Tab-separated table of C-alpha atoms in Angstrom:
chain	number	residue	atom	x	y	z
O	1	MET	CA	-32.343	-0.967	7.683
O	2	GLY	CA	-28.850	-1.988	6.630
O	3	ILE	CA	-25.815	-0.323	8.123
O	4	ARG	CA	-23.354	0.963	5.572
O	5	SER	CA	-20.145	2.644	6.505
O	6	SER	CA	-17.482	4.560	4.689
O	7	SER	CA	-16.201	6.379	7.768
O	8	CYS	CA	-15.048	3.119	9.355
O	9	GLY	CA	-12.922	1.727	6.539
O	10	PHE	CA	-15.624	0.265	4.322
O	11	ALA	CA	-15.289	2.740	1.467
O	12	ASP	CA	-16.857	0.321	-0.998
O	13	GLY	CA	-20.267	0.875	0.647
O	14	ARG	CA	-20.773	-2.738	1.763
O	15	SER	CA	-23.436	-3.390	4.321
O	16	VAL	CA	-21.812	-4.234	7.652
O	17	GLY	CA	-24.907	-4.829	9.775
O	18	THR	CA	-28.541	-4.136	10.471
O	19	VAL	CA	-30.673	-2.059	12.811
O	20	GLY	CA	-34.330	-2.996	13.150
O	21	LEU	CA	-37.261	-1.073	14.593
O	22	TRP	CA	-40.322	-3.171	15.467
O	23	LEU	CA	-43.603	-1.313	15.832
O	24	ARG	CA	-45.908	-4.144	16.951
O	25	GLU	CA	-46.477	-2.497	20.370
O	26	LEU	CA	-46.890	1.022	19.016
O	27	ASN	CA	-50.503	1.162	20.232
O	28	GLU	CA	-49.018	0.783	23.740
O	29	GLY	CA	-46.635	3.701	23.148
O	30	ARG	CA	-43.481	1.658	22.665
O	31	ALA	CA	-41.338	0.034	20.008
O	32	SER	CA	-38.369	-2.327	20.096
O	33	LEU	CA	-34.951	-2.050	18.511
O	34	GLY	CA	-32.339	-4.619	17.639
O	35	TYR	CA	-28.969	-4.541	15.898
O	36	TRP	CA	-26.057	-6.655	14.769
O	37	VAL	CA	-22.753	-5.974	13.059
O	38	VAL	CA	-20.437	-8.314	11.125
O	39	GLY	CA	-17.319	-9.368	12.992
O	40	SER	CA	-14.956	-7.292	10.856
O	41	ALA	CA	-16.847	-4.095	11.735
O	42	ARG	CA	-17.138	-4.643	15.488
O	43	GLY	CA	-15.337	-2.344	17.899
O	44	GLN	CA	-15.400	0.633	15.507
O	45	GLY	CA	-18.539	2.404	16.745
O	46	VAL	CA	-20.621	1.428	13.711
O	47	ALA	CA	-23.441	-0.135	15.734
O	48	ALA	CA	-23.628	2.843	18.119
O	49	GLU	CA	-23.712	5.306	15.219
O	50	ALA	CA	-26.533	3.429	13.496
O	51	LEU	CA	-28.471	2.834	16.731
O	52	ARG	CA	-28.159	6.514	17.617
O	53	ALA	CA	-29.567	7.557	14.208
O	54	VAL	CA	-32.552	5.190	14.334
O	55	THR	CA	-33.233	6.113	17.971
O	56	ALA	CA	-33.283	9.842	17.174
O	57	TRP	CA	-35.600	9.207	14.205
O	58	ALA	CA	-37.984	7.004	16.229
O	59	LEU	CA	-38.176	9.322	19.245
O	60	GLY	CA	-38.084	12.593	17.294
O	61	ASP	CA	-39.746	12.221	13.906
O	62	LEU	CA	-42.005	9.262	14.735
O	63	GLN	CA	-42.745	10.563	18.268
O	64	ILE	CA	-42.626	7.097	19.847
O	65	PRO	CA	-42.708	7.676	23.622
O	66	ARG	CA	-40.615	4.644	24.638
O	67	LEU	CA	-37.993	2.504	22.907
O	68	GLN	CA	-36.858	-0.839	24.268
O	69	LEU	CA	-34.116	-3.224	23.376
O	70	TYR	CA	-33.153	-6.610	24.749
O	71	VAL	CA	-29.637	-7.988	25.121
O	72	GLU	CA	-28.559	-11.433	26.251
O	73	PRO	CA	-26.639	-11.207	29.552
O	74	TRP	CA	-23.430	-12.644	28.054
O	75	ASN	CA	-23.298	-9.987	25.292
O	76	ALA	CA	-21.213	-7.306	27.027
O	77	ALA	CA	-20.359	-5.548	23.744
O	78	SER	CA	-24.026	-5.043	22.874
O	79	GLN	CA	-24.707	-3.803	26.403
O	80	ARG	CA	-21.908	-1.239	26.024
O	81	THR	CA	-23.369	-0.130	22.679
O	82	ALA	CA	-26.821	0.422	24.175
O	83	GLU	CA	-25.383	2.349	27.124
O	84	ARG	CA	-23.110	4.416	24.881
O	85	VAL	CA	-26.145	5.601	22.943
O	86	GLY	CA	-27.937	6.512	26.179
O	87	PHE	CA	-30.229	3.555	26.793
O	88	GLN	CA	-30.757	2.779	30.468
O	89	ARG	CA	-30.624	-0.709	31.851
O	90	GLU	CA	-33.912	-1.597	33.525
O	91	GLY	CA	-33.382	-5.174	34.609
O	92	LEU	CA	-33.162	-8.860	33.854
O	93	LEU	CA	-36.151	-10.550	32.230
O	94	ARG	CA	-35.853	-14.213	33.128
O	95	SER	CA	-36.672	-16.757	30.420
O	96	TRP	CA	-37.962	-13.852	28.310
O	97	GLN	CA	-37.418	-14.999	24.745
O	98	GLN	CA	-37.291	-18.225	22.770
O	99	VAL	CA	-33.941	-18.474	20.947
O	100	GLY	CA	-33.659	-21.688	18.993
O	101	GLU	CA	-34.640	-24.564	21.270
O	102	LYS	CA	-34.173	-22.676	24.551
O	103	ARG	CA	-35.787	-19.878	26.517
O	104	ARG	CA	-33.211	-17.144	27.176
O	105	ASP	CA	-32.859	-14.425	29.784
O	106	MET	CA	-32.659	-10.894	28.410
O	107	ILE	CA	-31.545	-7.603	29.878
O	108	MET	CA	-34.028	-4.857	29.050
O	109	TYR	CA	-32.843	-1.386	28.122
O	110	SER	CA	-35.051	1.610	27.405
O	111	MET	CA	-34.960	5.178	26.238
O	112	LEU	CA	-37.841	7.593	26.593
O	113	GLY	CA	-38.864	10.410	24.301
O	114	THR	CA	-38.034	12.787	27.141
O	115	ASN	CA	-34.392	11.632	26.888
O	116	LEU	CA	-34.104	12.858	23.292
O	117	SER	CA	-32.875	16.313	24.255
O	118	SER	CA	-29.748	14.814	25.793
O	119	PRO	CA	-28.672	11.729	23.818
O	120	ALA	CA	-25.269	10.317	24.668
O	121	ALA	CA	-22.401	11.731	22.660
O	122	CYS	CA	-20.374	9.676	20.221
């Protein structure tokens, strides 16, 4: 899903990022999310707005019990975005994911379907 924004100064409707929802673990009652935003759109709340919308859709309409997302430890901005939306940090997964030629640590965040009634405010 592409992120488009007119409320953040991109009135021409250009795509400024992406939010993805991966359902490969749906039979286990969970799905994963990921997101990125172009440099010129960072710091304007675009990622949080898009993540919040996809999270509400996945937990509410799709009834997925648990959502997870993974953030590299150095990516403080992405950690703030996840926390702003209401995801809770669960811990560090050491050497969790292959990124290029290297295994990388990831911080796991989650949100449960039971959290839907009180998502974090904008």
